[in-house]
Amino acid sequence: MSNSTCVSCKGTGITPPLPTLPPPNTTVLDLLQTNDVPSAAAERLIRDTLTDINGRIEVLDDEISRLEERMRVIQQQKDQLVQLSSGHKAIVHPLRGIPEEVLLHIFRCCDSYARDVMDLTGTPICYDSLQQTRSPWNLGQVCRRWRMVVLSCSSLWSYVGVSMSSCEKLSRLALQLERSGSHPLTVALQAKKNVFTPAEKQLLDILCSHSNRWKTLRIHFHHGIMHNFQVISPMIKGRLPVLCQLSLVLDFQSQNDAPEDAVIDAFEIAPQLCDVVIAKCTNRLARILRLPWHQITRYRGFTNRGSSSHRVVIVNDDCQFLVQMPSVRAIYESRPINRVAAFPQLHLPSVHTFGIAIRSHSRLESINSFFDHLSLPNMCDFRLEVHTETVPECILAFLARSASKLRIFWFKPTLDWPDKDKVHLLKGTPSVQSLWLYCPTAELLGVLADCDSSVLLFPQLQEIGLFNLEKDWEGLITNLIERRRSTANTLRKVWLPCDHPFDSSQLNVWRSGGVVVDTSIISWYIAVTTV
């Protein structure tokens, strides 16, 4: 091997031999075992040995320094190669070859606002879509190609969430609306005060100038509800040609309810409006809110979930707005019912899906009056959530009137109900083919599994959904499904929550036996309110 000098470390390519350890000295070993003073000869020997040892240490230090420098040079070369490799990999990465239509599909799945907050219907809301750290803004900052793709798709810019506190983003709002082209808009508008600054009014002007493209609208005015609607109404009334879904939070309860002469008429003329969600409005809804009620096919009314007792919404509405909707097919009502006077007759022949959450703060007299006057002759889907201590007799009577056409039943009873009361209620729905249960008990699962023809519940049952289950109920549920598969009307479909207690092998056994097993529903609440 030649003695050529290394270019990187300026040394030869031959590693010098490392110094060896000095041989042990018996005199030194003996002295280490005692505290005796060494003789003059022993001391000279020891000092000579120390000099030799220190010299060897210096040689090793030099070698360590040489190797560290060598390591630094090698690491530097590696870093340069890694960087060079990354660049080459980026050039041949499959992402560069993804067709634009596939890239667009991926971008549409990147709506970061969808993980912000959910409204009362389980719909994702974002009141600030103008942040540059959110899609689609951030997607256009990656590279020129992505930017061109993002700018070419108006639908990516069609969700507009605006808080009136974001008035400093006027130019960005105008830019987003421009990029959305002529695409229909989903708009979420929030204001936390009742007096708008000039900049906030300008922001509202810009947003409302595109009301002809609003397809879905959600408005939440925390304060000054009537004043804010008086401001917005002249800007949009009669200018909502494509509005289909309207969601309003009318929190009058914190303001001693709406004034007697209160009227919201901004949405009175909306030829495509068919889906309405109202939150918290407690009184005289039909008179306060002027809508094309005759067009509405789906209505949902909510109060806040998990409200503490001092924020209970007391509903004293006569519900006459319901009969003003001759085309309504689906209704879900979860506001507490506390009307003092009797309800008028509520005959709703167009309704096929009706859901109601009977809150613990509802008055029993009001509940009885409501159901006694409610007529749904064509209802086939009933969704019942009950928080009362006992089974209201009016529910049993209502089911008796509706049983012949009832095919789908969603049931979430309070945990305080005895199982015999739950079974008694379920016996009133023999024609049900699809049953959804929330928090069933072990006893109730056992009753449902009893296929003796003399006691069989739901003889026509073909589908069942079971939610909020105990982890150790695997055997109970398996028994229920297996026994129901052996009946004349065999079980065909099972819904289970995402956190069900079964492994994939058991699910595959049922599927191979012809049972459809669906575990895609992530929330009972969202499912039951999606009427």
XYZ file of C-alpha atoms in Angstrom, residues 62-468:
407
model
C -4.059 12.926 18.881
C -5.628 9.816 17.378
C -9.071 10.701 18.792
C -8.795 14.213 17.319
C -7.807 12.756 13.966
C -10.748 10.343 13.999
C -13.204 13.065 15.095
C -12.075 15.240 12.203
C -12.460 12.265 9.919
C -15.975 11.626 11.270
C -16.879 15.277 10.732
C -15.757 15.115 7.119
C -17.597 11.833 6.557
C -20.813 13.178 8.151
C -20.572 16.297 6.002
C -20.224 14.184 2.888
C -23.165 12.024 3.975
C -25.371 15.082 4.578
C -24.533 16.377 1.113
C -25.367 13.018 -0.433
C -28.663 12.775 1.506
C -29.631 16.235 0.295
C -28.690 15.298 -3.249
C -30.667 12.054 -2.920
C -33.753 13.899 -1.649
C -33.692 16.158 -4.653
C -33.448 13.229 -7.036
C -36.230 11.348 -5.218
C -38.477 14.398 -5.445
C -37.958 14.516 -9.195
C -39.055 10.895 -9.698
C -41.724 10.883 -6.913
C -45.086 9.467 -8.098
C -46.829 12.566 -6.719
C -45.473 14.555 -9.664
C -47.322 12.268 -12.004
C -50.695 12.305 -10.228
C -53.367 13.523 -12.645
C -54.931 16.835 -11.758
C -58.366 15.315 -11.208
C -56.890 12.934 -8.586
C -54.991 15.793 -6.974
C -58.218 17.783 -6.787
C -59.991 14.886 -5.103
C -57.233 14.771 -2.475
C -57.471 18.530 -1.971
C -61.216 18.290 -1.414
C -60.493 15.875 1.450
C -58.166 18.392 3.094
C -60.854 20.685 4.496
C -59.222 21.427 7.827
C -62.298 23.364 8.969
C -64.171 20.073 9.141
C -62.349 19.258 12.378
C -62.964 22.540 14.178
C -66.342 22.291 15.839
C -69.629 20.527 15.174
C -72.984 22.234 15.217
C -76.094 20.759 16.827
C -76.735 18.551 13.794
C -73.202 17.190 13.757
C -72.253 19.407 10.801
C -68.684 20.760 10.829
C -68.416 24.531 11.228
C -65.568 26.957 10.887
C -66.162 30.647 11.466
C -62.809 31.627 9.983
C -61.985 30.124 6.599
C -59.605 33.005 5.845
C -56.595 31.725 7.789
C -53.672 31.109 5.453
C -52.669 28.044 7.479
C -55.893 26.317 6.380
C -56.801 24.679 3.134
C -57.116 25.709 0.405
C -54.816 28.642 1.188
C -51.907 26.496 2.395
C -52.231 24.037 -0.501
C -51.476 26.816 -2.963
C -48.234 27.637 -1.163
C -46.515 24.282 -1.839
C -45.471 24.626 -5.476
C -46.497 26.267 -8.727
C -48.389 23.197 -9.987
C -50.412 22.846 -6.792
C -51.186 26.544 -6.852
C -52.462 26.294 -10.424
C -54.636 23.306 -9.495
C -56.047 25.025 -6.399
C -56.830 28.218 -8.295
C -58.472 26.276 -11.115
C -61.100 24.684 -8.833
C -63.737 27.132 -7.614
C -65.386 24.531 -5.353
C -62.297 24.474 -3.095
C -63.060 28.094 -2.217
C -66.801 27.642 -1.768
C -66.836 27.281 2.046
C -66.834 30.771 3.567
C -66.644 31.046 7.340
C -66.682 34.598 8.648
C -66.583 36.012 12.141
C -67.363 39.703 12.377
C -64.196 40.048 14.433
C -62.193 39.193 11.282
C -62.739 42.559 9.628
C -58.983 42.963 9.108
C -59.249 40.175 6.505
C -61.457 42.122 4.102
C -59.100 41.753 1.159
C -58.722 38.019 1.787
C -62.502 37.556 1.905
C -62.851 39.401 -1.393
C -60.089 37.236 -2.870
C -61.726 33.997 -1.702
C -65.087 35.030 -3.126
C -63.393 35.904 -6.403
C -61.656 32.525 -6.530
C -64.930 30.717 -5.798
C -66.161 31.950 -9.167
C -69.839 31.213 -9.680
C -69.861 28.091 -7.489
C -72.658 27.862 -4.863
C -71.434 28.861 -1.411
C -71.671 27.375 2.064
C -71.585 30.322 4.471
C -71.131 30.374 8.249
C -71.564 33.837 9.777
C -70.968 34.695 13.419
C -71.211 37.969 15.334
C -70.602 38.283 19.061
C -71.791 41.885 19.447
C -74.714 43.952 18.259
C -72.950 47.085 17.038
C -70.923 46.827 13.850
C -67.921 49.032 13.169
C -67.544 50.564 9.679
C -65.004 47.855 8.812
C -67.386 45.119 9.989
C -70.215 46.601 7.936
C -67.922 46.601 4.926
C -67.144 42.929 5.513
C -70.867 42.205 5.759
C -71.476 44.151 2.536
C -68.881 42.087 0.671
C -70.322 38.801 1.932
C -73.953 39.726 1.302
C -73.188 40.943 -2.215
C -72.782 37.244 -3.067
C -76.032 36.101 -1.410
C -77.312 35.001 -4.811
C -74.818 32.099 -4.503
C -75.578 31.096 -0.900
C -76.710 27.471 -0.936
C -76.172 26.611 2.734
C -76.258 29.284 5.429
C -75.623 29.186 9.165
C -75.977 32.343 11.262
C -75.206 32.727 14.954
C -75.684 36.197 16.432
C -74.738 35.958 20.107
C -76.170 39.368 21.044
C -78.512 41.866 19.453
C -80.246 39.212 17.376
C -83.090 41.380 16.120
C -80.845 44.388 15.491
C -78.362 42.304 13.504
C -81.088 40.759 11.374
C -82.498 44.230 10.723
C -79.067 45.182 9.397
C -78.661 42.125 7.208
C -82.234 41.795 5.943
C -82.192 44.652 3.370
C -78.965 43.238 1.932
C -80.258 39.727 1.214
C -84.063 39.702 1.220
C -85.253 38.534 -2.175
C -81.656 37.777 -3.200
C -81.455 34.110 -2.146
C -82.351 32.200 -5.320
C -80.338 29.023 -4.537
C -80.542 28.858 -0.718
C -81.487 25.267 0.207
C -80.451 24.838 3.833
C -80.791 27.420 6.607
C -79.488 27.042 10.161
C -80.196 29.774 12.715
C -79.188 30.032 16.358
C -81.848 32.246 17.958
C -80.691 32.480 21.552
C -83.486 34.732 22.815
C -83.516 32.972 26.184
C -80.523 34.965 27.398
C -82.357 38.147 26.399
C -85.734 37.497 28.070
C -87.065 36.034 24.843
C -87.855 37.884 21.641
C -89.794 41.171 21.712
C -93.521 40.812 21.090
C -93.275 42.499 17.697
C -90.077 40.693 16.648
C -89.993 39.623 13.006
C -87.160 38.083 11.002
C -88.097 38.303 7.337
C -84.701 38.124 5.612
C -85.466 34.601 4.348
C -89.114 35.083 3.447
C -88.319 34.858 -0.261
C -86.096 31.844 -0.931
C -87.583 29.682 -3.695
C -85.251 26.682 -3.125
C -85.277 26.619 0.686
C -86.334 23.178 1.946
C -84.168 22.359 4.990
C -84.385 24.399 8.214
C -82.497 24.026 11.497
C -83.525 26.273 14.394
C -81.613 26.315 17.664
C -82.919 27.717 20.939
C -85.904 29.760 19.713
C -88.370 29.263 22.541
C -91.588 30.953 21.592
C -93.832 31.958 18.707
C -91.473 30.581 16.081
C -93.986 30.830 13.251
C -94.620 34.516 13.981
C -91.014 35.515 14.643
C -89.465 33.760 11.679
C -91.037 34.381 8.305
C -90.078 31.579 5.976
C -91.622 29.955 2.922
C -92.903 27.279 5.296
C -94.915 25.561 2.569
C -91.621 24.616 0.850
C -89.909 23.067 3.859
C -89.392 19.299 3.659
C -87.063 18.885 6.653
C -87.173 20.702 10.002
C -84.955 20.220 13.061
C -85.175 22.123 16.331
C -82.456 22.037 18.966
C -81.330 23.365 22.260
C -77.745 23.047 23.445
C -76.612 19.549 24.346
C -75.335 19.317 27.889
C -76.885 22.611 28.987
C -76.739 23.176 32.715
C -80.010 23.700 34.545
C -79.727 27.484 34.711
C -79.530 27.635 30.900
C -82.543 25.463 30.152
C -84.537 26.653 27.175
C -88.210 26.709 28.136
C -90.264 26.125 25.007
C -93.698 27.696 25.116
C -94.351 27.355 21.400
C -97.709 26.088 20.151
C -95.840 24.400 17.262
C -98.275 25.809 14.717
C -95.351 26.282 12.360
C -95.447 22.498 11.909
C -98.852 22.581 10.262
C -97.651 25.418 8.032
C -95.327 22.895 6.355
C -97.644 20.749 4.202
C -94.653 19.224 2.396
C -92.508 18.397 5.422
C -91.312 14.799 5.390
C -88.834 14.744 8.272
C -88.991 16.426 11.704
C -86.632 16.262 14.665
C -87.430 18.259 17.819
C -85.215 18.268 20.896
C -86.268 21.453 22.698
C -87.904 20.917 26.115
C -91.689 21.177 25.849
C -93.212 23.350 28.553
C -96.293 24.904 27.016
C -98.831 25.823 29.706
C -101.874 25.859 27.427
C -103.041 22.813 25.517
C -101.596 22.223 22.078
C -103.820 22.681 19.040
C -104.397 19.791 16.684
C -101.187 18.924 14.805
C -102.168 16.816 11.803
C -99.101 16.143 9.634
C -99.936 13.594 6.927
C -96.781 14.303 4.870
C -94.336 13.286 7.624
C -92.614 9.912 7.230
C -89.765 10.471 9.756
C -90.357 11.966 13.195
C -87.786 12.264 15.958
C -88.165 13.802 19.394
C -85.971 14.076 22.478
C -88.146 14.439 25.564
C -85.942 16.360 27.985
C -86.053 15.977 31.739
C -87.054 19.643 32.034
C -90.207 19.116 29.974
C -93.551 19.277 31.781
C -95.442 15.981 31.739
C -98.718 17.827 31.074
C -97.139 19.486 28.036
C -95.782 16.194 26.738
C -99.183 14.543 27.098
C -100.931 17.422 25.357
C -98.410 17.434 22.510
C -98.699 13.727 21.745
C -102.456 13.630 22.310
C -102.889 16.254 19.578
C -100.197 14.896 17.247
C -101.343 12.914 14.235
C -98.777 11.323 11.895
C -100.824 8.844 9.849
C -97.994 8.059 7.425
C -95.032 7.923 9.804
C -92.764 4.943 9.116
C -89.622 6.069 11.000
C -89.886 7.085 14.696
C -86.870 8.260 16.721
C -87.453 8.533 20.454
C -85.111 9.751 23.183
C -86.655 9.962 26.646
C -85.211 11.480 29.820
C -88.299 11.249 32.038
C -88.360 9.033 35.139
C -91.268 6.922 33.897
C -92.725 5.950 30.548
C -95.210 8.651 29.493
C -98.552 6.981 28.790
C -99.059 9.341 25.871
C -96.112 7.701 24.080
C -97.757 4.297 24.374
C -101.013 5.681 23.008
C -99.184 7.463 20.183
C -97.383 4.255 19.205
C -100.661 2.363 19.247
C -102.082 4.875 16.752
C -98.966 4.712 14.556
C -97.984 1.046 14.839
C -99.487 -0.216 11.596
C -97.109 1.743 9.341
C -94.091 1.986 11.624
C -91.097 0.194 10.113
C -88.063 1.891 11.704
C -87.707 2.625 15.421
C -84.800 4.402 17.150
C -84.987 4.144 20.930
C -82.833 5.779 23.613
C -84.529 5.466 27.021
C -83.294 6.919 30.273
C -81.150 4.547 32.319
C -83.674 4.746 35.187
C -86.375 2.866 33.328
C -86.935 -0.744 34.448
C -86.433 -3.277 31.672
C -90.069 -4.352 31.932
C -91.159 -0.812 31.006
C -88.844 -0.792 27.990
C -90.170 -4.160 26.858
C -93.752 -2.970 27.375
C -93.105 -0.002 25.094
C -91.351 -2.103 22.451
C -94.269 -4.541 22.361
C -96.348 -1.703 20.977
C -94.343 -1.702 17.726
C -94.731 -5.230 16.277
C -94.414 -4.102 12.652
C -90.898 -2.688 13.089
C -88.354 -4.126 10.662
C -85.359 -1.977 11.641
C -84.579 -1.391 15.338
C -81.894 0.951 16.707
C -81.096 0.795 20.426
C -78.837 3.051 22.480
C -77.421 1.655 25.723
C -79.441 -1.582 25.826
C -79.204 -3.650 28.994
C -78.135 -7.283 29.193
C -81.708 -8.214 30.141
C -83.126 -6.415 27.115
C -80.676 -8.147 24.779
C -81.793 -11.450 26.268
C -85.464 -10.652 25.630
C -84.705 -9.682 22.025
C -82.890 -12.996 21.537
C -85.870 -15.051 22.750
C -87.352 -16.439 19.539
C -90.255 -18.319 21.115
C -93.195 -17.367 18.908
C -95.369 -16.716 21.953
C -93.074 -13.983 23.323
C -91.102 -12.897 20.248
C -90.536 -9.155 20.061
C -90.480 -7.682 16.556
C -91.445 -10.765 14.535
C -90.640 -8.879 11.310
C -87.222 -7.617 12.440
C -84.585 -7.692 9.676
C -82.121 -5.004 10.810
C -80.759 -4.011 14.210
C -78.387 -1.307 15.427
C -76.773 -1.549 18.869
C -74.836 1.372 20.359
C -73.051 2.273 23.607
